[in-house]
Amino acid sequence: MNMKNVFDYIDSMREEMTKTLGELILHPSFRQEPEEGAPYGRPARECLDFALEICEKLGFKTENVGNRAGVASFTDGEPLLGILAHLDVVPAGDGWTLDPYKATIRDGKLYGRGAMDDKGPAVSVIYATKALKDLGVPLKHGFELILGTDEECGSSDIGYFREHRKMPKWLFTPDASYPLINIEKGHIGSRFTATCESEKLISLHGGKTINAVPAAACAVVQGISESEILKSIEAADCTVEFSLTEEGGKIRIDARGVSAHASTPDVGDNALTALIKLLSLLPLDEPAKTLLSGLAREFPYKDTDGSSAGIAANDDISGSLTLVLSILDYEKDMFSGAIDIRFPVCETSESVCKKLDAALKRAGFDARSNGSEPHCVPSDSPFVRTLISAYESVTGKKGECIAIGGGTYVHGIPGGVAFGCEIEGEDNRIHGADEFIRVDALIENAKIFAEAIVRVCNSEEL
Ligand SMILES: [Zn+2]
């Protein structure tokens, strides 16, 4: 098949594609109160209806799956390939210089909430499909688009979809970055507690969300002199910044580090584990001293791979386990905290949870840990190789597989990989203010998807 006709046709739809993307952006489709027939709120439902109407106008068959997701296709028979995009967004948030729910095109970039995540990629898939249909491009196997509406809040749309409808054998989601993500580490969240009465430790707070390296932590102590604290700060030898404030006979200790996503703890500087190290060196009373020393021993400052707790694991295809002690609070005679772990494909959730709970027990804490298994489609599978070849042929760039610590829309779906659409070196401000997609990228993505669909659906190997 000569793809030049297809690419020229996609180029000719540039205006229509930007117009459709602008219309999708008009819907503030972030999760809102459920209503009758709108499990994720009215705007998400309306955005789904609008997208399916567009697909019908373009001549595809459509199906509404429980008002949670939609399917569009023009091919007959059981589809071999599914392309999974989502129409929900995160709320606009602060800092926008433009209207987040009205597309603005400026300097070749289209701005608006969802422009890159994931309404723009959805538009590229819809128009790639239109080009293949209108030009009658021969396909040996069928494919379908699946448009979800709950990716940002836990992907319950896909859970529902899989209970009610069969997923195609192979899938890609254009909801991450190029070239292709074939491995997503397993993920564990752990909550732990211990009761503790203390005369000297008054309070402790560090971290708010489990999936981030905390940039700030603070503790209030009494009955310990400022010079003792200063001596321990020196002994703790941390790169975070400590500062002391006197508060009515008590001393408040603040630690300031660097935040990072929990999947990349190396680029952060954990203020909480630094503060725990410092506190473990102070002459606190028992059991506070033993509990904090236990945490400092099992999950020490700058240990981001779990080696001190005996949890470290590593393999060639997915890299090292990462561990972040991300939350710890002490108030009302009670410690409560959280740990985030991303583990490689050589490990299982059950075995990592067991080791983590044992380490927390040694430190004196009760723990509840649970998690999800790693996700992997082998890099030498014909499906992965076919997508990479399509990417290389359209972009002229070298393709490769990437392993990540985060999870994508296809996590846990057999045969699913993430393919596009962010590129290295460009920050599209996903989830931030002034999110955008380059209009050229909107067009190029459609060409990459058209090429990928033709190659996968005509493959002899799949
Ligand atoms: Zn997304």
Short mmCIF file of N, CA and C in Angstrom, two decimals, residues 184-329:
data_model
loop_
_atom_site.label_atom_id
_atom_site.label_comp_id
_atom_site.label_asym_id
_atom_site.label_seq_id
_atom_site.Cartn_x
_atom_site.Cartn_y
_atom_site.Cartn_z
N GLU A 184 5.58 -1.54 32.41
CA GLU A 184 5.21 -0.66 33.51
C GLU A 184 5.44 -1.45 34.79
N LYS A 185 6.22 -0.89 35.69
CA LYS A 185 6.54 -1.62 36.91
C LYS A 185 5.29 -1.89 37.73
N GLY A 186 5.39 -2.90 38.62
CA GLY A 186 4.32 -3.13 39.59
C GLY A 186 4.31 -2.01 40.62
N HIS A 187 3.21 -1.87 41.32
CA HIS A 187 3.03 -0.71 42.21
C HIS A 187 2.46 -1.17 43.54
N ILE A 188 3.07 -0.72 44.62
CA ILE A 188 2.56 -1.05 45.95
C ILE A 188 2.37 0.22 46.76
N GLY A 189 1.24 0.31 47.42
CA GLY A 189 0.99 1.38 48.38
C GLY A 189 0.84 0.75 49.75
N SER A 190 1.54 1.30 50.74
CA SER A 190 1.47 0.73 52.08
C SER A 190 1.11 1.82 53.09
N ARG A 191 0.22 1.51 54.00
CA ARG A 191 -0.12 2.44 55.10
C ARG A 191 0.30 1.76 56.39
N PHE A 192 0.97 2.51 57.27
CA PHE A 192 1.43 1.89 58.52
C PHE A 192 1.17 2.82 59.71
N THR A 193 1.03 2.21 60.88
CA THR A 193 0.72 2.98 62.10
C THR A 193 1.46 2.40 63.30
N ALA A 194 1.59 3.23 64.35
CA ALA A 194 2.07 2.76 65.66
C ALA A 194 1.58 3.74 66.71
N THR A 195 1.16 3.24 67.85
CA THR A 195 0.77 4.16 68.92
C THR A 195 2.03 4.54 69.69
N CYS A 196 2.05 5.76 70.22
CA CYS A 196 3.26 6.27 70.86
C CYS A 196 2.92 7.50 71.69
N GLU A 197 3.11 7.39 73.01
CA GLU A 197 2.97 8.59 73.85
C GLU A 197 4.34 9.22 74.01
N SER A 198 4.40 10.54 73.88
CA SER A 198 5.71 11.19 74.02
C SER A 198 5.57 12.54 74.71
N GLU A 199 6.51 12.82 75.63
CA GLU A 199 6.58 14.12 76.30
C GLU A 199 7.36 15.10 75.43
N LYS A 200 8.30 14.56 74.65
CA LYS A 200 9.25 15.42 73.95
C LYS A 200 8.89 15.69 72.49
N LEU A 201 8.34 14.67 71.82
CA LEU A 201 7.89 14.88 70.44
C LEU A 201 6.44 15.35 70.50
N ILE A 202 6.19 16.56 70.04
CA ILE A 202 4.84 17.12 70.12
C ILE A 202 4.06 16.82 68.84
N SER A 203 4.69 17.04 67.70
CA SER A 203 4.02 16.73 66.43
C SER A 203 5.05 16.51 65.33
N LEU A 204 4.60 15.86 64.27
CA LEU A 204 5.45 15.62 63.10
C LEU A 204 4.53 15.52 61.88
N HIS A 205 4.89 16.23 60.81
CA HIS A 205 4.11 16.16 59.57
C HIS A 205 5.06 16.20 58.38
N GLY A 206 4.93 15.21 57.50
CA GLY A 206 5.73 15.24 56.28
C GLY A 206 4.98 14.55 55.16
N GLY A 207 4.87 15.19 54.01
CA GLY A 207 4.24 14.58 52.84
C GLY A 207 2.72 14.62 52.90
N LYS A 208 2.09 14.76 51.72
CA LYS A 208 0.63 14.78 51.65
C LYS A 208 0.10 13.69 50.73
N THR A 209 0.85 13.40 49.66
CA THR A 209 0.37 12.38 48.72
C THR A 209 1.36 11.23 48.69
N ILE A 210 0.79 10.02 48.53
CA ILE A 210 1.63 8.82 48.62
C ILE A 210 2.56 8.68 47.42
N ASN A 211 2.19 9.27 46.27
CA ASN A 211 3.01 9.03 45.07
C ASN A 211 4.01 10.15 44.76
N ALA A 212 4.46 10.86 45.83
CA ALA A 212 5.45 11.92 45.59
C ALA A 212 6.52 11.92 46.68
N VAL A 213 7.73 12.29 46.29
CA VAL A 213 8.80 12.51 47.27
C VAL A 213 8.47 13.81 47.98
N PRO A 214 8.32 13.79 49.34
CA PRO A 214 7.93 15.02 50.02
C PRO A 214 9.04 16.07 50.02
N ALA A 215 8.66 17.30 49.65
CA ALA A 215 9.63 18.40 49.61
C ALA A 215 9.72 19.11 50.95
N ALA A 216 8.75 18.87 51.84
CA ALA A 216 8.75 19.58 53.12
C ALA A 216 8.31 18.64 54.23
N ALA A 217 8.89 18.86 55.43
CA ALA A 217 8.48 18.12 56.62
C ALA A 217 8.79 18.99 57.81
N CYS A 218 7.99 18.86 58.89
CA CYS A 218 8.30 19.65 60.08
C CYS A 218 7.94 18.88 61.34
N ALA A 219 8.65 19.17 62.42
CA ALA A 219 8.38 18.53 63.70
C ALA A 219 8.48 19.58 64.79
N VAL A 220 7.73 19.38 65.87
CA VAL A 220 7.84 20.26 67.03
C VAL A 220 8.29 19.41 68.21
N VAL A 221 9.35 19.84 68.90
CA VAL A 221 9.86 19.09 70.05
C VAL A 221 9.95 20.02 71.25
N GLN A 222 9.99 19.42 72.45
CA GLN A 222 10.24 20.23 73.65
C GLN A 222 11.16 19.46 74.59
N GLY A 223 11.82 20.21 75.48
CA GLY A 223 12.74 19.58 76.43
C GLY A 223 14.06 19.20 75.80
N ILE A 224 14.33 19.72 74.62
CA ILE A 224 15.62 19.47 73.95
C ILE A 224 16.19 20.83 73.55
N SER A 225 17.45 21.06 73.84
CA SER A 225 18.01 22.40 73.62
C SER A 225 18.33 22.63 72.15
N GLU A 226 18.35 23.90 71.79
CA GLU A 226 18.65 24.25 70.40
C GLU A 226 20.04 23.76 70.01
N SER A 227 20.99 23.84 70.96
CA SER A 227 22.36 23.44 70.60
C SER A 227 22.43 21.93 70.36
N GLU A 228 21.63 21.17 71.10
CA GLU A 228 21.60 19.71 70.85
C GLU A 228 21.07 19.43 69.44
N ILE A 229 20.04 20.18 69.05
CA ILE A 229 19.46 19.97 67.71
C ILE A 229 20.47 20.36 66.63
N LEU A 230 21.13 21.49 66.84
CA LEU A 230 22.12 21.93 65.84
C LEU A 230 23.24 20.91 65.68
N LYS A 231 23.66 20.31 66.82
CA LYS A 231 24.71 19.29 66.77
C LYS A 231 24.23 18.09 65.95
N SER A 232 22.96 17.70 66.15
CA SER A 232 22.43 16.54 65.42
C SER A 232 22.23 16.84 63.94
N ILE A 233 21.90 18.10 63.62
CA ILE A 233 21.77 18.47 62.20
C ILE A 233 23.11 18.25 61.51
N GLU A 234 24.17 18.64 62.20
CA GLU A 234 25.51 18.46 61.65
C GLU A 234 25.82 16.97 61.48
N ALA A 235 25.48 16.19 62.51
CA ALA A 235 25.76 14.75 62.47
C ALA A 235 24.92 14.04 61.41
N ALA A 236 23.69 14.55 61.17
CA ALA A 236 22.81 13.89 60.19
C ALA A 236 23.36 14.02 58.77
N ASP A 237 24.07 15.10 58.51
CA ASP A 237 24.77 15.28 57.23
C ASP A 237 23.84 15.07 56.02
N CYS A 238 22.77 15.86 55.96
CA CYS A 238 21.80 15.75 54.86
C CYS A 238 21.91 16.96 53.93
N THR A 239 21.50 16.78 52.68
CA THR A 239 21.54 17.92 51.75
C THR A 239 20.27 18.77 51.80
N VAL A 240 19.23 18.31 52.54
CA VAL A 240 18.05 19.17 52.68
C VAL A 240 18.40 20.35 53.60
N GLU A 241 17.53 21.38 53.57
CA GLU A 241 17.79 22.57 54.38
C GLU A 241 16.97 22.48 55.67
N PHE A 242 17.63 22.58 56.81
CA PHE A 242 16.91 22.58 58.09
C PHE A 242 16.83 24.01 58.62
N SER A 243 15.70 24.34 59.27
CA SER A 243 15.64 25.63 59.96
C SER A 243 14.87 25.44 61.27
N LEU A 244 15.22 26.21 62.29
CA LEU A 244 14.62 26.08 63.62
C LEU A 244 13.87 27.36 63.97
N THR A 245 12.72 27.20 64.63
CA THR A 245 11.96 28.36 65.12
C THR A 245 11.53 28.05 66.55
N GLU A 246 11.68 29.04 67.41
CA GLU A 246 11.23 28.89 68.80
C GLU A 246 9.73 29.21 68.84
N GLU A 247 8.95 28.35 69.50
CA GLU A 247 7.49 28.56 69.57
C GLU A 247 7.03 28.28 70.99
N GLY A 248 6.98 29.30 71.84
CA GLY A 248 6.47 29.16 73.21
C GLY A 248 7.15 28.05 74.00
N GLY A 249 8.47 28.08 74.07
CA GLY A 249 9.20 27.07 74.83
C GLY A 249 9.43 25.78 74.05
N LYS A 250 8.80 25.67 72.89
CA LYS A 250 9.03 24.49 72.05
C LYS A 250 9.86 24.90 70.84
N ILE A 251 10.47 23.91 70.20
CA ILE A 251 11.25 24.23 68.99
C ILE A 251 10.65 23.51 67.79
N ARG A 252 10.39 24.31 66.76
CA ARG A 252 9.87 23.74 65.51
C ARG A 252 11.04 23.56 64.55
N ILE A 253 11.14 22.34 63.99
CA ILE A 253 12.21 22.04 63.03
C ILE A 253 11.57 21.86 61.66
N ASP A 254 12.01 22.65 60.69
CA ASP A 254 11.52 22.51 59.31
C ASP A 254 12.61 21.92 58.43
N ALA A 255 12.21 21.01 57.57
CA ALA A 255 13.14 20.46 56.58
C ALA A 255 12.60 20.76 55.19
N ARG A 256 13.46 21.24 54.31
CA ARG A 256 13.04 21.56 52.95
C ARG A 256 13.93 20.82 51.95
N GLY A 257 13.31 19.96 51.15
CA GLY A 257 14.06 19.20 50.14
C GLY A 257 13.55 19.49 48.74
N VAL A 258 13.52 18.46 47.90
CA VAL A 258 13.09 18.63 46.51
C VAL A 258 12.06 17.55 46.19
N SER A 259 10.90 17.96 45.67
CA SER A 259 9.85 17.01 45.33
C SER A 259 10.18 16.28 44.02
N ALA A 260 9.58 15.12 43.85
CA ALA A 260 9.71 14.36 42.59
C ALA A 260 8.58 13.35 42.58
N HIS A 261 8.27 12.82 41.40
CA HIS A 261 7.28 11.75 41.34
C HIS A 261 7.88 10.50 41.99
N ALA A 262 7.02 9.71 42.64
CA ALA A 262 7.52 8.54 43.37
C ALA A 262 8.19 7.52 42.46
N SER A 263 7.93 7.57 41.15
CA SER A 263 8.57 6.61 40.25
C SER A 263 10.01 7.01 39.91
N THR A 264 10.38 8.25 40.25
CA THR A 264 11.76 8.71 39.98
C THR A 264 12.34 9.40 41.22
N PRO A 265 12.46 8.64 42.33
CA PRO A 265 12.88 9.28 43.59
C PRO A 265 14.31 9.83 43.55
N ASP A 266 15.13 9.32 42.64
CA ASP A 266 16.53 9.78 42.55
C ASP A 266 16.64 11.28 42.27
N VAL A 267 15.67 11.83 41.54
CA VAL A 267 15.76 13.25 41.19
C VAL A 267 15.22 14.14 42.31
N GLY A 268 14.64 13.55 43.36
CA GLY A 268 14.16 14.34 44.49
C GLY A 268 15.15 14.33 45.65
N ASP A 269 14.80 15.05 46.70
CA ASP A 269 15.59 15.03 47.94
C ASP A 269 14.56 14.99 49.07
N ASN A 270 14.44 13.82 49.69
CA ASN A 270 13.31 13.55 50.59
C ASN A 270 13.46 14.27 51.94
N ALA A 271 12.64 15.32 52.14
CA ALA A 271 12.70 16.11 53.37
C ALA A 271 12.25 15.29 54.57
N LEU A 272 11.34 14.35 54.35
CA LEU A 272 10.80 13.56 55.46
C LEU A 272 11.83 12.58 56.02
N THR A 273 12.49 11.82 55.14
CA THR A 273 13.48 10.86 55.66
C THR A 273 14.68 11.58 56.28
N ALA A 274 14.98 12.79 55.78
CA ALA A 274 16.05 13.58 56.39
C ALA A 274 15.64 14.00 57.81
N LEU A 275 14.39 14.43 57.96
CA LEU A 275 13.92 14.85 59.29
C LEU A 275 13.87 13.66 60.25
N ILE A 276 13.45 12.49 59.74
CA ILE A 276 13.42 11.29 60.58
C ILE A 276 14.83 10.95 61.05
N LYS A 277 15.80 11.07 60.14
CA LYS A 277 17.20 10.80 60.53
C LYS A 277 17.63 11.75 61.65
N LEU A 278 17.32 13.02 61.47
CA LEU A 278 17.68 14.01 62.49
C LEU A 278 17.01 13.68 63.83
N LEU A 279 15.70 13.40 63.80
CA LEU A 279 14.97 13.13 65.05
C LEU A 279 15.51 11.88 65.75
N SER A 280 15.94 10.89 64.94
CA SER A 280 16.45 9.65 65.54
C SER A 280 17.76 9.88 66.29
N LEU A 281 18.41 11.01 66.01
CA LEU A 281 19.68 11.32 66.69
C LEU A 281 19.46 12.16 67.95
N LEU A 282 18.22 12.65 68.15
CA LEU A 282 17.94 13.51 69.32
C LEU A 282 17.62 12.65 70.55
N PRO A 283 17.85 13.19 71.75
CA PRO A 283 17.52 12.44 72.98
C PRO A 283 16.02 12.46 73.28
N LEU A 284 15.23 11.84 72.38
CA LEU A 284 13.78 11.76 72.60
C LEU A 284 13.47 10.69 73.64
N ASP A 285 12.23 10.69 74.15
CA ASP A 285 11.83 9.65 75.09
C ASP A 285 11.33 8.42 74.33
N GLU A 286 11.16 7.32 75.06
CA GLU A 286 10.66 6.08 74.45
C GLU A 286 9.13 6.04 74.50
N PRO A 287 8.45 5.42 73.54
CA PRO A 287 9.02 4.65 72.42
C PRO A 287 9.30 5.48 71.17
N ALA A 288 9.13 6.82 71.24
CA ALA A 288 9.32 7.63 70.03
C ALA A 288 10.72 7.41 69.44
N LYS A 289 11.73 7.36 70.34
CA LYS A 289 13.10 7.23 69.83
C LYS A 289 13.30 5.91 69.09
N THR A 290 12.79 4.82 69.66
CA THR A 290 12.95 3.51 69.02
C THR A 290 12.19 3.44 67.69
N LEU A 291 10.98 4.00 67.67
CA LEU A 291 10.18 3.95 66.44
C LEU A 291 10.84 4.75 65.32
N LEU A 292 11.29 5.97 65.64
CA LEU A 292 11.92 6.80 64.60
C LEU A 292 13.26 6.20 64.16
N SER A 293 14.00 5.62 65.13
CA SER A 293 15.27 4.96 64.77
C SER A 293 15.01 3.76 63.87
N GLY A 294 13.90 3.07 64.13
CA GLY A 294 13.54 1.91 63.29
C GLY A 294 13.28 2.34 61.86
N LEU A 295 12.53 3.42 61.68
CA LEU A 295 12.27 3.92 60.32
C LEU A 295 13.58 4.38 59.67
N ALA A 296 14.43 5.05 60.46
CA ALA A 296 15.70 5.55 59.91
C ALA A 296 16.62 4.39 59.51
N ARG A 297 16.47 3.25 60.19
CA ARG A 297 17.33 2.09 59.87
C ARG A 297 16.80 1.33 58.65
N GLU A 298 15.47 1.12 58.58
CA GLU A 298 14.91 0.32 57.49
C GLU A 298 14.73 1.14 56.20
N PHE A 299 14.43 2.43 56.34
CA PHE A 299 14.15 3.27 55.16
C PHE A 299 14.97 4.55 55.24
N PRO A 300 16.31 4.42 55.26
CA PRO A 300 17.14 5.60 55.54
C PRO A 300 17.09 6.67 54.45
N TYR A 301 17.44 7.85 54.85
CA TYR A 301 17.62 8.98 53.94
C TYR A 301 18.53 8.56 52.79
N LYS A 302 18.16 8.90 51.56
CA LYS A 302 18.93 8.63 50.33
C LYS A 302 18.91 7.17 49.90
N ASP A 303 18.19 6.30 50.63
CA ASP A 303 18.03 4.93 50.15
C ASP A 303 16.74 4.90 49.34
N THR A 304 16.85 4.89 48.00
CA THR A 304 15.64 4.95 47.17
C THR A 304 15.35 3.61 46.50
N ASP A 305 16.14 2.55 46.82
CA ASP A 305 15.88 1.26 46.16
C ASP A 305 15.52 0.15 47.15
N GLY A 306 15.26 0.51 48.40
CA GLY A 306 14.79 -0.47 49.37
C GLY A 306 15.87 -1.44 49.85
N SER A 307 17.15 -1.15 49.61
CA SER A 307 18.18 -2.13 49.96
C SER A 307 18.31 -2.31 51.48
N SER A 308 18.17 -1.23 52.27
CA SER A 308 18.30 -1.38 53.72
C SER A 308 17.19 -2.25 54.31
N ALA A 309 16.01 -2.21 53.68
CA ALA A 309 14.88 -3.00 54.18
C ALA A 309 14.89 -4.41 53.57
N GLY A 310 15.89 -4.72 52.74
CA GLY A 310 15.96 -6.05 52.13
C GLY A 310 14.92 -6.26 51.04
N ILE A 311 14.51 -5.17 50.39
CA ILE A 311 13.46 -5.26 49.36
C ILE A 311 14.01 -5.05 47.96
N ALA A 312 15.25 -4.60 47.85
CA ALA A 312 15.81 -4.22 46.54
C ALA A 312 15.66 -5.34 45.52
N ALA A 313 15.36 -4.98 44.29
CA ALA A 313 15.26 -5.94 43.19
C ALA A 313 15.58 -5.20 41.91
N ASN A 314 16.02 -5.94 40.91
CA ASN A 314 16.48 -5.28 39.68
C ASN A 314 16.49 -6.29 38.55
N ASP A 315 16.07 -5.89 37.36
CA ASP A 315 16.31 -6.75 36.19
C ASP A 315 16.63 -5.88 34.98
N ASP A 316 17.16 -6.55 33.95
CA ASP A 316 17.66 -5.82 32.78
C ASP A 316 16.56 -5.09 32.03
N ILE A 317 15.36 -5.67 32.00
CA ILE A 317 14.34 -5.06 31.14
C ILE A 317 13.56 -3.96 31.82
N SER A 318 13.44 -4.00 33.16
CA SER A 318 12.64 -2.93 33.80
C SER A 318 13.40 -2.08 34.80
N GLY A 319 14.65 -2.42 35.10
CA GLY A 319 15.43 -1.56 36.00
C GLY A 319 15.23 -1.91 37.46
N SER A 320 15.46 -0.93 38.35
CA SER A 320 15.48 -1.18 39.79
C SER A 320 14.14 -0.87 40.44
N LEU A 321 13.91 -1.56 41.55
CA LEU A 321 12.78 -1.20 42.42
C LEU A 321 13.03 0.20 42.98
N THR A 322 11.97 0.98 43.13
CA THR A 322 12.09 2.28 43.81
C THR A 322 11.19 2.28 45.03
N LEU A 323 11.67 2.94 46.08
CA LEU A 323 10.90 3.01 47.33
C LEU A 323 10.94 4.45 47.85
N VAL A 324 9.77 4.96 48.22
CA VAL A 324 9.68 6.30 48.80
C VAL A 324 8.85 6.26 50.07
N LEU A 325 9.45 6.67 51.18
CA LEU A 325 8.68 6.91 52.40
C LEU A 325 8.09 8.30 52.19
N SER A 326 6.79 8.35 51.87
CA SER A 326 6.24 9.61 51.35
C SER A 326 5.38 10.38 52.35
N ILE A 327 4.85 9.71 53.35
CA ILE A 327 4.01 10.42 54.34
C ILE A 327 4.35 9.91 55.75
N LEU A 328 4.46 10.82 56.70
CA LEU A 328 4.49 10.42 58.12
C LEU A 328 3.89 11.56 58.94
N ASP A 329 2.89 11.21 59.76
CA ASP A 329 2.28 12.18 60.66
C ASP A 329 2.34 11.64 62.07
#
